[in-house]
XYZ file of C-alpha atoms in Angstrom:
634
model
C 145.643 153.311 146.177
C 148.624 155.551 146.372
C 148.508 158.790 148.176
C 150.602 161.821 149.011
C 151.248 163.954 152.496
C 152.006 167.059 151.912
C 153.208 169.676 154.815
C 154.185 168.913 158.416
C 152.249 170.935 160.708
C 148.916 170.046 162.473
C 145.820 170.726 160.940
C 143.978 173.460 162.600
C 141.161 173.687 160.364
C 137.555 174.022 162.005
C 134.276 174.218 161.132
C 131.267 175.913 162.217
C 127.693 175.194 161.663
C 127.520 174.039 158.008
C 128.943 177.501 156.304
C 131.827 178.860 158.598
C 135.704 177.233 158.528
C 138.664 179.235 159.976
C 141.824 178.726 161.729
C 141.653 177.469 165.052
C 145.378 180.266 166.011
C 146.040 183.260 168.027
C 146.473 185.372 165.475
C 143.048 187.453 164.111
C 141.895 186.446 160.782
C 142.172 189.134 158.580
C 140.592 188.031 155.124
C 136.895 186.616 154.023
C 137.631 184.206 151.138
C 134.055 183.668 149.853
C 133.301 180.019 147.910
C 129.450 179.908 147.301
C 127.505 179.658 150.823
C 130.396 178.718 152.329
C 133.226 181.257 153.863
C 137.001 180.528 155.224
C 138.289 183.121 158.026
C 141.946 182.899 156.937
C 145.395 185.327 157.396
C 147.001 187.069 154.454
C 150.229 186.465 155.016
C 150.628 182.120 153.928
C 148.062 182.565 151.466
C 149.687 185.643 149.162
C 152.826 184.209 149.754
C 152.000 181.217 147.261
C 149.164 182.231 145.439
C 149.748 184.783 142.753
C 146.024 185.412 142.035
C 145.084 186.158 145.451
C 147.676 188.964 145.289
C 146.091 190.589 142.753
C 142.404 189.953 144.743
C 143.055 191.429 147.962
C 144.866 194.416 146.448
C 141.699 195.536 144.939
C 139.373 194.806 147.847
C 141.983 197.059 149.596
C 140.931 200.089 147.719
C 138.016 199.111 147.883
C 138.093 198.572 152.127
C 136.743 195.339 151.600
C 138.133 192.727 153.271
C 135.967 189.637 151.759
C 136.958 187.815 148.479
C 134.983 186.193 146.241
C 136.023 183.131 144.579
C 133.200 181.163 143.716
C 134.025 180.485 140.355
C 137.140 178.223 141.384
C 136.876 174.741 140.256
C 136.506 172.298 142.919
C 134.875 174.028 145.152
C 135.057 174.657 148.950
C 136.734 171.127 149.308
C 139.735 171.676 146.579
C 140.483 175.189 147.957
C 140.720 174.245 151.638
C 143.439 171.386 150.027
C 145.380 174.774 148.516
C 144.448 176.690 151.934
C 146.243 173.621 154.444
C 148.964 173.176 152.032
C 149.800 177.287 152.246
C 149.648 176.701 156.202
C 151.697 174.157 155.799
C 149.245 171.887 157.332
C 149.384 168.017 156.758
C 147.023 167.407 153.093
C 146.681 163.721 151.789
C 146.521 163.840 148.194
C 145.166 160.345 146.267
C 143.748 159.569 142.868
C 140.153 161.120 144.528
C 141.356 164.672 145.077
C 144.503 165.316 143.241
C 142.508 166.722 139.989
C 140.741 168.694 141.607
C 143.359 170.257 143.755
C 145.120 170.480 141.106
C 143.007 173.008 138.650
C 142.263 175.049 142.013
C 145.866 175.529 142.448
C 146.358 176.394 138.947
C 142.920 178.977 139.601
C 145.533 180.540 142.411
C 148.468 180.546 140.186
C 150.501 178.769 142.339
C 153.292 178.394 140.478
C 156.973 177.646 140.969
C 157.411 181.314 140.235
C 156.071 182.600 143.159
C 157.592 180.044 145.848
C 159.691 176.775 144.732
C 158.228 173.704 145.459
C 154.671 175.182 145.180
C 151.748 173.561 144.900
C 151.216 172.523 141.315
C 154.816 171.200 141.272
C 154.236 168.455 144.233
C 151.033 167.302 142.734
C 152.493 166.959 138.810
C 155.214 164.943 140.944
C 152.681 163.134 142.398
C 150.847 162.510 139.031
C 153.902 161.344 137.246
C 155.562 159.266 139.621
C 152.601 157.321 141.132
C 148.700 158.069 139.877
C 149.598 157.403 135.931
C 151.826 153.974 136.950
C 148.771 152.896 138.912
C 145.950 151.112 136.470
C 142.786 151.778 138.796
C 144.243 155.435 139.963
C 143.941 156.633 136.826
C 141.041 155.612 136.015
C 139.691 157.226 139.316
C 141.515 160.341 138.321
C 140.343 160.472 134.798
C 136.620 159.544 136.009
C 136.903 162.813 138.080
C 137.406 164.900 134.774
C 134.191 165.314 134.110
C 132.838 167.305 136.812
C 136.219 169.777 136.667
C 135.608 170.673 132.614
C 136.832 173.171 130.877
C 139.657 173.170 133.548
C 140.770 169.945 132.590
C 140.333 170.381 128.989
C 143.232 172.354 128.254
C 145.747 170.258 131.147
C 147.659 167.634 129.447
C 146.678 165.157 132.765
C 144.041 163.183 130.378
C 145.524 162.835 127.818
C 148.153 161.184 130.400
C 145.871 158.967 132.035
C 144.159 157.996 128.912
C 147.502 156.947 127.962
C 148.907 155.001 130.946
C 144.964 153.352 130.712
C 145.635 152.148 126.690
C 149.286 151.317 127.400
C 148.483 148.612 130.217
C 145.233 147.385 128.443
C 146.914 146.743 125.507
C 150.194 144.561 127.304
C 150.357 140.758 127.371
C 147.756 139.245 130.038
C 150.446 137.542 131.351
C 152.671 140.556 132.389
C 149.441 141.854 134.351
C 150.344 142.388 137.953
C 147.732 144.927 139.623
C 144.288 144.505 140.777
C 141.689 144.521 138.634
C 137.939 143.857 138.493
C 136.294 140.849 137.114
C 132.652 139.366 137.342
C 131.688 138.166 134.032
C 132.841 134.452 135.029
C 134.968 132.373 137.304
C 138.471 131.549 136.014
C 139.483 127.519 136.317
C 141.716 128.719 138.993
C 139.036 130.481 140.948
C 136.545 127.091 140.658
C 139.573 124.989 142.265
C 140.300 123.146 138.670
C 143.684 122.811 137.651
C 144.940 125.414 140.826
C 147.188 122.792 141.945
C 149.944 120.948 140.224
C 152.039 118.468 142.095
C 150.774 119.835 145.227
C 151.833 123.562 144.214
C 150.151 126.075 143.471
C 149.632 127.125 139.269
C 149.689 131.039 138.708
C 146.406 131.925 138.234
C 146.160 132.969 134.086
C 144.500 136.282 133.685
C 141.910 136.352 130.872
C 142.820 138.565 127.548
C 139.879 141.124 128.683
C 141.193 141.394 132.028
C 140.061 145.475 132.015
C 136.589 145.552 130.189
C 135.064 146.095 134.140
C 137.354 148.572 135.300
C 136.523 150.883 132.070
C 132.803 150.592 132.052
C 133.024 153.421 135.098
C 133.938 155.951 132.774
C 131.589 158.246 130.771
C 130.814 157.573 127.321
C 133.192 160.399 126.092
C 135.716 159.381 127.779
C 135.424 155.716 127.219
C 135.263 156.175 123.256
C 138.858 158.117 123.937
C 140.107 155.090 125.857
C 138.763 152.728 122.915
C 140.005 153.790 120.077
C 143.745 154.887 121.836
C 144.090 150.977 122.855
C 142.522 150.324 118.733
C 145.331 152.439 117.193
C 148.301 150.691 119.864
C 147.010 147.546 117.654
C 147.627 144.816 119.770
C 144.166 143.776 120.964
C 141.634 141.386 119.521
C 138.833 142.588 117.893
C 136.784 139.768 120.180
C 137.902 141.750 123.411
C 137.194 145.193 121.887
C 133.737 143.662 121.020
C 133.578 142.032 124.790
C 134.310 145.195 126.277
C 131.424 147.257 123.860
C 128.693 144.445 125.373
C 129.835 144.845 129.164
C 129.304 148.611 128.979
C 126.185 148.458 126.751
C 124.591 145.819 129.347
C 125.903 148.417 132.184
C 124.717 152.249 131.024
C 122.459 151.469 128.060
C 120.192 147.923 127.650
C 119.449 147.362 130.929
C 116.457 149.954 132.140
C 116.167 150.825 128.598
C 112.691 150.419 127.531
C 111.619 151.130 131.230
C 113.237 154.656 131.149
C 111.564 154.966 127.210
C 107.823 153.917 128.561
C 108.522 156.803 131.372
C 109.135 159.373 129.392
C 112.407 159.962 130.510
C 115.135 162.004 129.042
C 116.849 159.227 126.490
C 119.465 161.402 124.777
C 122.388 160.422 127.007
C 121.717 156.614 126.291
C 121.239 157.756 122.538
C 124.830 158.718 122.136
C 125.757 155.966 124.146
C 124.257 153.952 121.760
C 125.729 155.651 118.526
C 129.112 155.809 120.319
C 129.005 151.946 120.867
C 127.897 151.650 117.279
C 130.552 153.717 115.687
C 133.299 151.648 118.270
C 131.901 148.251 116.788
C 134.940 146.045 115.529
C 134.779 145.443 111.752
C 135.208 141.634 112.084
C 132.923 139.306 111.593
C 132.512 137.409 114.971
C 134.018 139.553 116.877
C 130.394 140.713 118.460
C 127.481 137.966 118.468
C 124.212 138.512 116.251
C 122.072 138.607 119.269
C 124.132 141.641 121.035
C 123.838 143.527 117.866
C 120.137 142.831 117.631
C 119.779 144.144 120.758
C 121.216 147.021 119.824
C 119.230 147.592 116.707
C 116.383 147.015 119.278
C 117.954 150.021 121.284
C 118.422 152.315 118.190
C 114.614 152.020 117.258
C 113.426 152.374 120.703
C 115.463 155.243 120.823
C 115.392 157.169 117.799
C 118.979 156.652 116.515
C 119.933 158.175 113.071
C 118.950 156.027 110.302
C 122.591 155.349 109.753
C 123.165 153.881 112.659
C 120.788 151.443 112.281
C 121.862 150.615 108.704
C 125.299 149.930 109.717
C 123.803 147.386 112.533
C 121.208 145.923 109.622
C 124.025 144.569 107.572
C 126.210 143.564 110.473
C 123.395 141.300 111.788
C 122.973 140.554 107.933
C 126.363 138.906 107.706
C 125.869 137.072 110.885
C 121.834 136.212 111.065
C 122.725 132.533 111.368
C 123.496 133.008 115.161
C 120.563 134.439 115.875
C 117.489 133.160 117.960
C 113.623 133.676 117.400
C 113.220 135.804 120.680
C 116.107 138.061 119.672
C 114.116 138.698 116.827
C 110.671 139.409 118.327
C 111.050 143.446 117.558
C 108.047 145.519 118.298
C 106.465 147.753 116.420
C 107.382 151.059 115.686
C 104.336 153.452 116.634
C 101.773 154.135 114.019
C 101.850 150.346 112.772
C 99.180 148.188 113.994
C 101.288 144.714 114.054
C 102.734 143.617 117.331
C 106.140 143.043 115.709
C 108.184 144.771 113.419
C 108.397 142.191 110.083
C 109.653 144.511 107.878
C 112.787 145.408 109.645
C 113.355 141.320 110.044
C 112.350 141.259 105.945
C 115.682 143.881 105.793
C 117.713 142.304 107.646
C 117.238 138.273 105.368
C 117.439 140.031 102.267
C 120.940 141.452 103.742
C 121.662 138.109 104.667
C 120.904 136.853 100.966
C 122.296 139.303 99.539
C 125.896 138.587 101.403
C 125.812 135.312 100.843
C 125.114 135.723 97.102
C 128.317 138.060 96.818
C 130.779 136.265 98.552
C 129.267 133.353 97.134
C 130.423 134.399 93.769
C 133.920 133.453 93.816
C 136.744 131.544 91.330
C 138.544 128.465 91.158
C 142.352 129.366 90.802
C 144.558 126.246 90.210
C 146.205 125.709 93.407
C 144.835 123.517 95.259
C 144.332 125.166 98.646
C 142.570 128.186 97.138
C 140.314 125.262 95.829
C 139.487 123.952 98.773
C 139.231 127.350 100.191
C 135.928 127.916 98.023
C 134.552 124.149 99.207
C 135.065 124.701 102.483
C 133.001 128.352 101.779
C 130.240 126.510 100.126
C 129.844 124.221 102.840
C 129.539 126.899 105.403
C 127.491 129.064 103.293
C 125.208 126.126 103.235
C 124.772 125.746 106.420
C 124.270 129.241 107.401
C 121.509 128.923 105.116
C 119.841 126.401 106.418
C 120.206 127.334 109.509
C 119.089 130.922 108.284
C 115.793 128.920 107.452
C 114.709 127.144 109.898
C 115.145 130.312 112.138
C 112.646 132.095 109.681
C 109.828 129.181 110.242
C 110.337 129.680 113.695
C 109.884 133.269 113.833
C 106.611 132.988 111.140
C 104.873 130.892 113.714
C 105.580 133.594 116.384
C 104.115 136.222 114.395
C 101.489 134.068 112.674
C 99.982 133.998 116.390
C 99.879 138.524 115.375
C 95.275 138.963 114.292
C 96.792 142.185 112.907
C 99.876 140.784 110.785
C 98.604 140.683 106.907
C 98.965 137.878 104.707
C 101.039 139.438 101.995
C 103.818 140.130 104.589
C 103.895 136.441 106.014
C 104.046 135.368 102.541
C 106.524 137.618 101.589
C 108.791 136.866 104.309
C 108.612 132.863 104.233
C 109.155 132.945 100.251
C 112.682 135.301 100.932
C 113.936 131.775 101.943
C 114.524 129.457 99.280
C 112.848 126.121 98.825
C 116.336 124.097 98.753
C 116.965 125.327 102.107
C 114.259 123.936 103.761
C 114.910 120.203 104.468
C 111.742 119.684 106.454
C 108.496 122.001 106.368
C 107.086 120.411 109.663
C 107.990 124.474 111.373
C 106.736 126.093 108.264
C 103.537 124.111 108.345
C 103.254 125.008 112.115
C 103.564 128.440 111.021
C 100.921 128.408 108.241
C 98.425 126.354 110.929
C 99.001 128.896 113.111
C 98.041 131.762 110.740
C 94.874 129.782 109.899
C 94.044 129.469 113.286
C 94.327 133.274 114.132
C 92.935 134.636 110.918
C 89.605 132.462 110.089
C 88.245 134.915 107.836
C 90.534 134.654 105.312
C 88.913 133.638 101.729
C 89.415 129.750 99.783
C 91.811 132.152 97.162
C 93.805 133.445 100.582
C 94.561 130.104 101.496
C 95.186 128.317 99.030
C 98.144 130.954 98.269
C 99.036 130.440 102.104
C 99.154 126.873 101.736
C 101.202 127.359 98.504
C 104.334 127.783 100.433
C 104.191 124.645 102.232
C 105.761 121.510 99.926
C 103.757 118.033 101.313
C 106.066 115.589 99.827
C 108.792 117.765 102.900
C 106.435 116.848 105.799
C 107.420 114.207 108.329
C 105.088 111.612 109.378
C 104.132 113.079 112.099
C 103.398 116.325 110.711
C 101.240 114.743 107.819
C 98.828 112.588 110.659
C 98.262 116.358 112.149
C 97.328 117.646 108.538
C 94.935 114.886 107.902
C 92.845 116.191 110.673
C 93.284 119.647 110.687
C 89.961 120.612 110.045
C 91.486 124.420 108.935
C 93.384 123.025 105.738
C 91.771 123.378 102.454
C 90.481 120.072 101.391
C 92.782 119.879 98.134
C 96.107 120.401 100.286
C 94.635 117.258 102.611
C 94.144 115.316 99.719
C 97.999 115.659 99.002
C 98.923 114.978 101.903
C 97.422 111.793 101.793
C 98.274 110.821 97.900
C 102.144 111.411 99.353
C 101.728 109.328 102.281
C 100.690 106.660 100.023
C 103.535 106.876 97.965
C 106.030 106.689 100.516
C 104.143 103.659 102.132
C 104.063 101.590 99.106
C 108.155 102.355 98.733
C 108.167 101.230 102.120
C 106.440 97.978 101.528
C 107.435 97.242 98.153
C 107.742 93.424 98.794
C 103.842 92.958 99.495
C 101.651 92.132 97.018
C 98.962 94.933 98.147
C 101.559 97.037 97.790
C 102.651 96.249 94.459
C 99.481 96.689 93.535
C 99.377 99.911 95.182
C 102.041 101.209 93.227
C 101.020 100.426 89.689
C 97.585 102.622 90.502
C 99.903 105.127 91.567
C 102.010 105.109 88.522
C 98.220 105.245 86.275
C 97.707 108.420 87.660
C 101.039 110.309 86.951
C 101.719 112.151 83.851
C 103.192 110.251 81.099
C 105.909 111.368 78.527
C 103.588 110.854 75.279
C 101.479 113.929 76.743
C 98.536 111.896 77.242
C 97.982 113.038 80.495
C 98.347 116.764 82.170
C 100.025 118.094 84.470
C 97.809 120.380 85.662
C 95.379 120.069 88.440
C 91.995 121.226 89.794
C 91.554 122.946 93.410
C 88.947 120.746 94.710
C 88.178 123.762 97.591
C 87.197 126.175 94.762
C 83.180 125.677 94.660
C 80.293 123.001 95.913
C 80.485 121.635 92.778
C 83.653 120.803 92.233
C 83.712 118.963 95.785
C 80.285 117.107 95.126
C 81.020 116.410 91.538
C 81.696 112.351 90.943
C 85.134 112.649 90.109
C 86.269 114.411 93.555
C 86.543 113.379 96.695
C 84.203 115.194 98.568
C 84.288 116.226 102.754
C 82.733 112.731 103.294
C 85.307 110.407 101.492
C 88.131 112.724 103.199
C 86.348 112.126 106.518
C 85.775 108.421 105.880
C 89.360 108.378 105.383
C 90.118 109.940 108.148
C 88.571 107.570 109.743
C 89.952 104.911 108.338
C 93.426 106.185 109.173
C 93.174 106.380 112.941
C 91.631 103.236 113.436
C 94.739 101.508 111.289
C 97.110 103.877 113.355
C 95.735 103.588 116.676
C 94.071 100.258 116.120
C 90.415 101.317 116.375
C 90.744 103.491 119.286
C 88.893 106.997 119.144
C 91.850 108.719 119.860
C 92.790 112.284 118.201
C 95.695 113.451 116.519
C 95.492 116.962 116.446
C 98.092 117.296 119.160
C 101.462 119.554 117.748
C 103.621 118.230 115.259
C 106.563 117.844 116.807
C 104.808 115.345 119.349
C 106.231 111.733 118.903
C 103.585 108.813 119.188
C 103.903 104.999 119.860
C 106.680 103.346 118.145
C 105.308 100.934 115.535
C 107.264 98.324 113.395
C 107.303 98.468 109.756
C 104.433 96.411 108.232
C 102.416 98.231 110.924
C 102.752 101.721 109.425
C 102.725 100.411 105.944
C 99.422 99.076 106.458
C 98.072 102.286 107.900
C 99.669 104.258 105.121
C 97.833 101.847 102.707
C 94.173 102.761 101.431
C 91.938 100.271 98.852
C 92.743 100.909 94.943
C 88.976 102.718 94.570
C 89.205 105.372 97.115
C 92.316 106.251 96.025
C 91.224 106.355 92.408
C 88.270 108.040 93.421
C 90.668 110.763 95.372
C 92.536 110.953 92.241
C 90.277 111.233 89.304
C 87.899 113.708 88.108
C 85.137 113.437 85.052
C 87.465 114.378 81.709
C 84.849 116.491 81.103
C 85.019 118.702 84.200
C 88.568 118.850 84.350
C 89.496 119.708 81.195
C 86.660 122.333 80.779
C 88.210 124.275 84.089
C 91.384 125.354 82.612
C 90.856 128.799 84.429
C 90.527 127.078 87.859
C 94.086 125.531 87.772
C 96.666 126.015 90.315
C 100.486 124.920 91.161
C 100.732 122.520 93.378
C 102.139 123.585 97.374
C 105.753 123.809 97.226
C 106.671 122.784 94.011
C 106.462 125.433 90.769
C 108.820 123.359 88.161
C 106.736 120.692 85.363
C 110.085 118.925 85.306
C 109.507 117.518 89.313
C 105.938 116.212 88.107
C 107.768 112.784 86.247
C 109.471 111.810 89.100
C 107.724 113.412 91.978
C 103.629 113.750 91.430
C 102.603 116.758 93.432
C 98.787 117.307 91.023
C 95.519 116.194 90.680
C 95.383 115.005 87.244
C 92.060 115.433 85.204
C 92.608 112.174 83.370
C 90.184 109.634 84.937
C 90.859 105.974 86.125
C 91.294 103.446 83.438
């Protein structure tokens, strides 16, 4: 740190008790300067000669035959005036990046200018100031950190603006011209690990990182820091990834890091709410250059907090843009008061249809005939793609977190797992886990409830796994087991085409789809709507599902009593082929029996129809059958 001596004399400065300094001379004091509590038993004589002020002060206690003064008002207090009182002596007075400030607005409270005595006081410090604090990277920071407690003095002095300055200047040079100490914890350079330190048995400069300064800055106030920020923005030669580094390091520092402690206390939160709007407005505007799960840990902040509702809109469609890189804990929000959820699903329901609604616009772009433009848009398709699958399969997740919620209502789990399209979900093994999971915590709900639940869920997209756990899941309605099992049985028979069983397998699986002449229906009957229905000849009724169920783990687990109810995502015993074909395969009459209905019944219960799960379009029904079909069995 660089530092100053001023005068040449000893210093004869004493103290006592805790309220009393003086001059330790032969001479009698003859003036009181009075600073708060504290009072300094000084001469008249070196302190008028420099201090223009003071001149005017003791000529009016002399009128008055007063020889005290008070000065209480003087910025910096008892500590910056005894700097101005030692430097009148003549007294030896370090200066450094910790006291310069604030001897400098007391000397400028004295009037100590160059036109009372050359080479006063506020001349050697501006001296000082130019030639060493503002050349010096962490002095000025000290110097400007000390601002804060000297205001309005330092307001109208031009030494901030200097420092802020010098700060932006060497923030924004090349990291390799960086020469001066600095501060940094985040990680462990190559260099500092031992890797690649040595070359040839010399030793490699060590390469200083492009956010070098992030630490040293997060020790100023918010005011100040936003200064600093957007002077080193409008030099324009720093990343928008470091700007967006350097917004995290002092969000972690002053603002996310006791914040829902100091907010369950009751403490005082508007300091870290313009913190947080501060951060907010510094945000870079490219995409990337801040991750999705700092900014939803913001938006966490802002409704903790109370932020204005634009603040939180502006970090809605940031995360909107970017939701792909986001996890399902980052997204566990809770509730703002007055709802009775846990977690806050409609803010998440805000933030997709943000995402959706980016995608769809830059989506909606045109082929130009070059050829890289071209393969601009395909390359912008494929990563649209896979945002949105990966978009999905976060959403799944995060339903079977809040499905786990007695409070959450039905229409909002629906309504959130339907904002994601079908196409994007390759697998519905998570959203199945989900919609288990609701089941599970809400058992009151009516058949009409779940069946809609169940709706969202497409069978023919469950892995094997996944559709041995539905079999047995006692919570399912007994229709969405029953197509479980019919699509099971079609992809064992495509399995096992070259057996004869199977072959015959497949042609009674081909008599019950619809065919083209419009002989048969498309439509299908819920066979969980009423007793009757269930007991009537046609459907299969709890006992032929249990007797299958049956049958099933004794061809899977070869007669053991062993239950499959474990999660989905649990592997079991690796099996060869012909093994799980024949435990995918069921006799001809069950199946029909599963299958069929009376004519009668079925086609007299036109108002008891329903879609199948995860499929809405008639066209899928030739290729893919997804119904029960009220045609019976030839």
């Amino acid at each position: 740190m660089k530092h100053m001596k001023l005068g040449s004399k000893a210093d004869v400065f004493q103290t006592e008790g805790s309220n009393i300094r003086f001059v330790a001379t032969e001479l009698v004091t003859d003036i009181i300067i009075s600073i708060g509590d504290v009072k300094f038993y000084l001469h008249k004589f070196p302190l008028l000669s420099k201090s223009s002020r003071l001149q005017r002060l003791v000529a009016s206690s002399n009128e008055e035959n007063n020889d005290e003064v008070d000065i209480s008002d003087i910025p910096g207090g008892p500590s910056a005036f005894e700097i101005c009182a030692k430097f009148c002596y003549g007294m030896i007075v370090t200066l450094n990046a910790y006291n310069v400030l604030s001897a400098r607005c007391a000397a400028e409270y004295l009037e100590m200018f160059e036109t009372i005595d050359k080479g006063n006081l506020i001349y050697k410090i501006d001296v000082f100031l130019t030639s060493s604090v503002f050349h010096a990277w962490k002095d000025s920071i000290v110097v400007l950190q000390s601002t804060k407690s000297l205001q309005p003095w330092t307001e109208n002095s031009k030494v901030i603006n200097h420092c802020i300055d010098s700060i932006a200047s060497k923030a924004s040079i090349d990291s390799s011209e960086v020469e001066w100490s600095y501060t940094y914890n985040r990680k462990k350079l190559l260099s500092e690990n031992g890797v690649g330190s040595h070359w040839n048995g010399v030793r490699m400069q060590q390469i200083v990182p492009k956010d070098w300064w992030v630490e040293d800055l997060c020790e100023l106030e918010i005011d100040l820091y936003k200064r600093v920020i957007l002077t080193i923005k409008a030099k324009g030669r720093t990343p928008a990834i470091v700007f967006g580094e350097a917004l995290r390091a002092y969000a972690f520092r002053w603002l996310l890091g006791s914040l829902e402690d100091a907010v369950s206390n009751g403490i005082d939160c508007a300091k870290r709410r313009a913190a947080l709007e501060s951060i907010v407005f510094l945000l870079p505007t490219e995409k990337g250059s801040v991750s999705c799960g700092f900014l939803l840990k913001l938006l966490r902040a802002a409704c903790l907090l109370g932020s204005g509702e634009s603040y939180r809109d502006n970090l809605v469609k940031r995360i909107g843009m970017q939701l792909d890189g986001a996890s399902v804990a980052e997204l566990l929000m809770p509730a703002t008061s007055g709802e009775n959820t846990v977690y806050n699903v409609d803010l998440i329901m805000v933030i997709v249809e943000e995402f959706m609604s980016y995608h769809r616009e830059n989506g909606k772009m045109t082929f130009q005939d070059d050829d890289e433009e071209i393969m601009e848009v395909k390359n912008f398709a494929s990563v649209s793609s896979m945002s949105m699958l990966a978009v999905a399969k976060l959403i799944d997740e995060y339903l079977g977190e809040i499905a786990k919620d007695p409070s959450l209502p039905l229409s909002k789990f629906i309504a959130l797992a339907e904002m994601v399209s079908a196409s994007s979900r390759q697998m519905h093994d998570e959203l199945y886990h989900a919609i288990d999971l609701y089941l599970k915590e809400h058992p009151s709900l009516s058949k009409s409830e779940k069946k809609r639940l169940c709706g969202l869920m497409d069978c023919k997209k469950l892995s094997q796994d996944a559709c041995m756990h539905a079999v047995q899941n006692e919570r399912l309605p007994l229709r969405v087991v029953v197509q479980v099992l019919f699509f099971e049985q079609v992809r064992a028979s495509a399995a096992s085409a070259r057996g004869g069983s199977a072959a015959e397998l497949s042609s009674a699986v081909q008599s019950l789809l619809p065919r083209e002449n419009g002989n048969s229906y498309g439509s299908s009957r819920s066979a969980a709507t009423t007793t009757t229905d269930e007991e009537g000849s046609g459907i299969p009724t709890s006992s032929d599902i249990n007797s299958f169920r049956s049958m099933r783990l004794a061809n899977n687990c070869g007669g053991s009593d062993s239950s499959l109810s474990s999660d989905i995502n649990k592997n079991g015993e690796d099996k060869s082929t012909a093994g799980k074909a024949k435990a995918m395969l069921m006799p001809k009459k069950i199946l029909s029996k599963l299958w069929s209905g009376k004519t009668n019944v079925g086609e007299n219960s036109s108002s008891d129809t329903s879609e199948s799960p995860g499929s809405a379009n008639p066209e899928e029904l030739k290729s893919t059958p997804s119904r029960n079909m009220r045609r019976s069995m030839p």
